Amino acid sequence: TNADYVRERYPVLLDLTPRTPQQFTLNFLPGSSTLTPESLSALSAILEAASARSGGEIVVIGHTDRQGAADANDALSLQRANSIRDLLVQRGFRPELIQPVGRGEREPLVPTDDDVPEPRNRRADVIVR
């Protein structure tokens, strides 16, 4: 097949193909940038995944549920992303390889009405690429 031909003919080029990014989801306690105990324990897996890659860049995207004002949620989501960044840096990861971003309540994992608490939306998506 064509795929077999390409693998045989260009193995070096195929080895240069970037690996698919890995994604982790971490959750927070209500109204704070404090990770749940389960999410705190996942930090080592994130560091391991990033260290195993040649680039090892990490993007942290903070989110909130729809409780509270939208502008406060924007600030909280960025605070959450920065708190994960700080935890990773404390564990020895290079700060210049981490990009924190806040999305507020704009991209809920579970759509809800306004002012509805939803623990699954109090999260950060951590992408290791």
Coordinates of N, CA and C in Angstrom, one line a residue:
T1 N 0.8 -1.2 0.0 CA 0.0 0.0 0.0 C 0.9 1.2 0.0
N2 N 0.2 2.4 -0.3 CA 1.0 3.6 -0.3 C 1.6 3.9 1.1
A3 N 0.8 3.7 2.2 CA 1.3 3.9 3.5 C 2.6 3.1 3.8
D4 N 2.6 1.8 3.4 CA 3.7 1.0 3.7 C 4.9 1.5 2.9
Y5 N 4.7 1.9 1.6 CA 5.8 2.4 0.8 C 6.4 3.7 1.4
V6 N 5.6 4.6 1.9 CA 6.1 5.8 2.5 C 6.9 5.5 3.8
R7 N 6.4 4.5 4.6 CA 7.1 4.2 5.9 C 8.4 3.6 5.5
E8 N 8.5 2.7 4.5 CA 9.8 2.1 4.1 C 10.7 3.1 3.5
R9 N 10.2 4.0 2.7 CA 11.0 4.9 1.9 C 11.5 6.1 2.7
Y10 N 10.7 6.6 3.7 CA 10.9 7.9 4.4 C 10.9 7.7 5.9
P11 N 11.5 6.7 6.5 CA 11.4 6.5 8.0 C 11.9 7.7 8.8
V12 N 13.0 8.4 8.3 CA 13.6 9.5 9.0 C 12.6 10.7 9.1
L13 N 11.9 10.9 8.0 CA 11.0 12.0 8.0 C 9.8 11.7 8.9
L14 N 9.3 10.5 8.9 CA 8.2 10.1 9.7 C 8.6 10.3 11.2
D15 N 9.8 10.0 11.5 CA 10.3 10.2 12.9 C 10.2 11.7 13.3
L16 N 10.3 12.6 12.4 CA 10.3 14.0 12.7 C 8.9 14.6 12.9
T17 N 7.8 13.8 12.6 CA 6.5 14.2 12.7 C 6.2 14.5 14.2
P18 N 5.6 15.6 14.5 CA 5.3 15.9 15.9 C 4.3 15.0 16.5
R19 N 4.5 14.6 17.7 CA 3.5 13.7 18.4 C 2.2 14.5 18.6
T20 N 1.1 13.8 18.7 CA -0.2 14.4 19.0 C -0.1 15.0 20.4
P21 N -0.6 16.2 20.6 CA -0.6 16.8 22.0 C -1.4 15.9 22.9
Q22 N -1.0 15.9 24.2 CA -1.7 15.2 25.2 C -2.5 16.3 26.0
Q23 N -3.7 15.9 26.4 CA -4.6 16.8 27.2 C -4.9 16.2 28.5
F24 N -4.9 17.0 29.6 CA -5.2 16.7 30.9 C -6.3 17.7 31.4
T25 N -7.2 17.2 32.2 CA -8.2 18.2 32.8 C -8.1 18.1 34.3
L26 N -7.9 19.3 34.9 CA -7.7 19.5 36.3 C -8.9 20.3 36.8
N27 N -9.4 19.9 38.0 CA -10.6 20.6 38.6 C -10.2 21.4 39.8
F28 N -11.0 22.4 40.1 CA -10.8 23.3 41.2 C -11.9 23.2 42.2
L29 N -11.6 23.7 43.5 CA -12.6 23.9 44.5 C -13.4 25.1 44.1
P30 N -14.7 25.2 44.6 CA -15.6 26.3 44.2 C -15.0 27.7 44.5
G31 N -15.1 28.6 43.5 CA -14.7 30.0 43.7 C -13.3 30.2 44.0
S32 N -12.4 29.3 43.7 CA -11.0 29.4 44.1 C -10.1 28.9 42.9
S33 N -8.8 29.1 43.2 CA -7.8 28.6 42.2 C -7.0 27.5 42.9
T34 N -7.7 26.8 43.9 CA -7.1 25.6 44.6 C -7.6 24.4 43.9
L35 N -6.6 23.6 43.5 CA -7.0 22.3 42.8 C -7.6 21.3 43.8
T36 N -8.5 20.4 43.3 CA -9.0 19.3 44.1 C -7.8 18.4 44.4
P37 N -7.8 17.6 45.4 CA -6.7 16.7 45.7 C -6.4 15.7 44.6
E38 N -7.4 15.2 43.9 CA -7.2 14.3 42.7 C -6.5 15.1 41.6
S39 N -6.8 16.3 41.4 CA -6.1 17.1 40.3 C -4.7 17.4 40.7
L40 N -4.5 17.7 42.0 CA -3.1 18.0 42.4 C -2.2 16.9 42.2
S41 N -2.7 15.7 42.4 CA -1.9 14.5 42.2 C -1.6 14.2 40.7
A42 N -2.3 14.8 39.8 CA -2.1 14.6 38.4 C -0.9 15.5 37.8
L43 N -0.4 16.4 38.6 CA 0.6 17.3 38.2 C 1.9 16.5 37.8
S44 N 2.2 15.4 38.5 CA 3.4 14.6 38.1 C 3.2 14.0 36.7
A45 N 2.0 13.6 36.4 CA 1.8 13.0 35.1 C 2.0 14.0 34.0
I46 N 1.6 15.3 34.2 CA 1.8 16.3 33.3 C 3.2 16.6 33.1
L47 N 4.0 16.7 34.2 CA 5.4 17.0 34.1 C 6.1 15.9 33.4
E48 N 5.7 14.6 33.6 CA 6.4 13.5 32.9 C 6.1 13.5 31.4
A49 N 4.9 13.9 31.1 CA 4.5 13.9 29.6 C 5.3 15.1 29.0
A50 N 5.4 16.2 29.6 CA 6.1 17.3 29.0 C 7.6 17.1 28.9
S51 N 8.2 16.4 29.9 CA 9.6 16.1 29.9 C 10.0 15.1 28.8
A52 N 9.0 14.2 28.4 CA 9.2 13.2 27.5 C 9.2 13.7 26.0
R53 N 8.8 15.0 25.8 CA 8.7 15.5 24.5 C 9.9 16.5 24.2
S54 N 10.3 16.6 23.0 CA 11.4 17.4 22.6 C 11.1 18.9 22.8
G55 N 9.8 19.3 22.5 CA 9.4 20.7 22.8 C 9.0 20.9 24.2
G56 N 8.1 20.1 24.6 CA 7.7 20.1 26.0 C 6.9 21.3 26.4
E57 N 6.3 22.0 25.5 CA 5.5 23.2 25.8 C 4.2 22.8 26.5
I58 N 3.7 23.6 27.4 CA 2.4 23.4 28.0 C 1.5 24.6 27.9
V59 N 0.3 24.4 27.5 CA -0.7 25.5 27.5 C -1.7 25.1 28.5
V60 N -2.0 26.1 29.4 CA -3.0 25.9 30.5 C -4.1 26.8 30.3
I61 N -5.3 26.3 30.0 CA -6.5 27.1 29.7 C -7.5 27.0 30.9
G62 N -7.6 28.0 31.7 CA -8.5 28.1 32.8 C -9.9 28.4 32.4
H63 N -10.9 27.7 33.2 CA -12.3 27.9 32.9 C -13.0 28.0 34.3
T64 N -14.3 28.5 34.2 CA -15.1 28.6 35.4 C -16.5 28.1 35.1
D65 N -17.3 27.9 36.1 CA -18.7 27.6 35.9 C -19.4 29.0 35.7
R66 N -20.7 29.0 35.7 CA -21.4 30.3 35.3 C -21.9 31.0 36.6
Q67 N -21.4 30.6 37.8 CA -21.7 31.3 39.0 C -20.9 32.6 39.0
G68 N -21.5 33.7 39.4 CA -20.8 35.0 39.5 C -20.8 35.8 38.2
A69 N -20.3 37.0 38.3 CA -20.2 37.9 37.2 C -19.2 37.4 36.1
A70 N -19.5 37.7 34.9 CA -18.6 37.3 33.8 C -17.2 37.8 33.9
D71 N -17.1 39.1 34.3 CA -15.8 39.7 34.4 C -15.0 39.1 35.6
A72 N -15.7 38.8 36.6 CA -15.0 38.1 37.8 C -14.6 36.7 37.4
N73 N -15.4 36.0 36.6 CA -15.0 34.7 36.1 C -13.8 34.7 35.1
D74 N -13.8 35.8 34.3 CA -12.6 35.9 33.4 C -11.3 36.0 34.3
A75 N -11.4 36.8 35.3 CA -10.2 37.0 36.2 C -9.9 35.7 36.9
L76 N -10.9 35.0 37.4 CA -10.7 33.7 38.1 C -10.1 32.6 37.2
S77 N -10.6 32.6 35.9 CA -10.1 31.6 35.0 C -8.6 31.8 34.7
L78 N -8.1 33.0 34.6 CA -6.7 33.3 34.4 C -5.9 33.0 35.7
Q79 N -6.5 33.3 36.8 CA -5.9 33.0 38.1 C -5.7 31.5 38.2
R80 N -6.7 30.7 37.8 CA -6.5 29.3 37.8 C -5.4 28.8 36.9
A81 N -5.3 29.3 35.7 CA -4.3 28.9 34.8 C -2.9 29.3 35.4
N82 N -2.8 30.5 36.0 CA -1.5 30.9 36.5 C -1.2 30.1 37.8
S83 N -2.1 29.6 38.5 CA -1.8 28.8 39.7 C -1.2 27.5 39.3
I84 N -1.8 26.9 38.2 CA -1.2 25.6 37.7 C 0.2 25.9 37.2
R85 N 0.4 27.0 36.5 CA 1.7 27.4 36.0 C 2.7 27.5 37.2
D86 N 2.3 28.1 38.2 CA 3.2 28.3 39.4 C 3.5 26.9 40.0
L87 N 2.5 26.0 40.1 CA 2.8 24.7 40.7 C 3.8 23.9 39.8
L88 N 3.7 24.0 38.5 CA 4.6 23.3 37.6 C 6.0 23.9 37.7
V89 N 6.1 25.2 37.9 CA 7.4 25.9 38.0 C 8.0 25.5 39.3
Q90 N 7.2 25.4 40.4 CA 7.8 25.0 41.7 C 8.3 23.6 41.7
R91 N 7.8 22.8 40.7 CA 8.3 21.4 40.6 C 9.5 21.3 39.6
G92 N 10.0 22.5 39.2 CA 11.2 22.5 38.3 C 11.0 22.7 36.8
F93 N 9.7 22.9 36.4 CA 9.5 23.1 35.0 C 9.8 24.5 34.6
R94 N 10.4 24.7 33.4 CA 10.8 26.0 32.9 C 9.6 26.9 32.6
P95 N 9.5 28.1 33.3 CA 8.3 28.9 33.1 C 8.1 29.4 31.7
E96 N 9.2 29.6 30.9 CA 9.0 30.1 29.6 C 8.3 29.1 28.6
L97 N 8.2 27.9 29.1 CA 7.5 26.9 28.3 C 6.0 26.7 28.6
I98 N 5.5 27.5 29.5 CA 4.1 27.4 30.0 C 3.4 28.7 29.6
Q99 N 2.3 28.5 28.9 CA 1.4 29.6 28.5 C 0.1 29.5 29.2
P100 N -0.2 30.4 30.2 CA -1.5 30.4 30.8 C -2.5 31.3 30.1
V101 N -3.7 30.8 30.0 CA -4.8 31.5 29.3 C -6.1 31.3 30.1
G102 N -6.9 32.4 30.2 CA -8.2 32.3 30.8 C -9.3 32.4 29.8
R103 N -10.4 31.6 30.0 CA -11.5 31.6 29.1 C -12.8 31.9 29.8
G104 N -12.7 32.1 31.1 CA -13.9 32.5 31.9 C -15.0 31.4 31.8
E105 N -16.2 31.8 31.6 CA -17.3 30.8 31.5 C -17.7 30.6 30.1
R106 N -16.9 31.0 29.1 CA -17.3 30.9 27.7 C -17.3 29.5 27.1
E107 N -16.5 28.6 27.6 CA -16.4 27.3 27.0 C -16.7 26.2 28.0
P108 N -18.0 26.1 28.5 CA -18.3 25.1 29.5 C -18.2 23.7 29.0
L109 N -17.7 22.8 29.8 CA -17.7 21.4 29.5 C -19.2 20.9 29.5
V110 N -19.9 21.4 30.5 CA -21.3 21.0 30.7 C -22.2 22.3 30.6
P111 N -22.9 22.5 29.5 CA -23.7 23.8 29.4 C -24.7 23.9 30.6
T112 N -24.8 25.1 31.2 CA -25.8 25.3 32.2 C -26.4 26.7 32.0
D113 N -27.5 27.0 32.8 CA -28.0 28.3 32.9 C -27.1 29.2 33.7
D114 N -27.3 30.5 33.6 CA -26.5 31.4 34.4 C -26.7 31.1 35.9
D115 N -25.6 31.3 36.7 CA -25.6 31.1 38.2 C -25.8 29.7 38.6
V116 N -25.7 28.7 37.8 CA -25.8 27.3 38.1 C -24.3 26.8 38.4
P117 N -24.1 26.3 39.6 CA -22.8 25.7 39.9 C -22.6 24.4 39.2
E118 N -21.5 24.2 38.6 CA -21.2 22.9 37.9 C -19.7 22.6 38.1
P119 N -19.4 21.6 39.0 CA -18.0 21.3 39.3 C -17.2 21.0 38.1
R120 N -17.8 20.3 37.1 CA -17.0 19.9 35.9 C -16.5 21.1 35.0
N121 N -17.2 22.3 35.2 CA -16.8 23.5 34.5 C -15.7 24.3 35.2
R122 N -15.5 24.0 36.5 CA -14.4 24.6 37.3 C -13.2 23.8 37.0
R123 N -12.5 24.1 35.9 CA -11.4 23.3 35.4 C -10.4 24.1 34.7
A124 N -9.3 23.4 34.5 CA -8.2 23.9 33.5 C -7.9 22.7 32.6
D125 N -7.9 23.0 31.3 CA -7.4 22.0 30.3 C -5.9 22.3 30.1
V126 N -5.1 21.3 30.4 CA -3.7 21.4 30.2 C -3.3 20.6 29.0
I127 N -2.7 21.3 28.0 CA -2.3 20.7 26.8 C -0.8 20.6 26.7
V128 N -0.2 19.4 26.6 CA 1.2 19.2 26.5 C 1.5 19.0 25.0
R129 N 2.4 19.8 24.4 CA 2.7 19.6 23.0 C 4.2 19.7 22.7

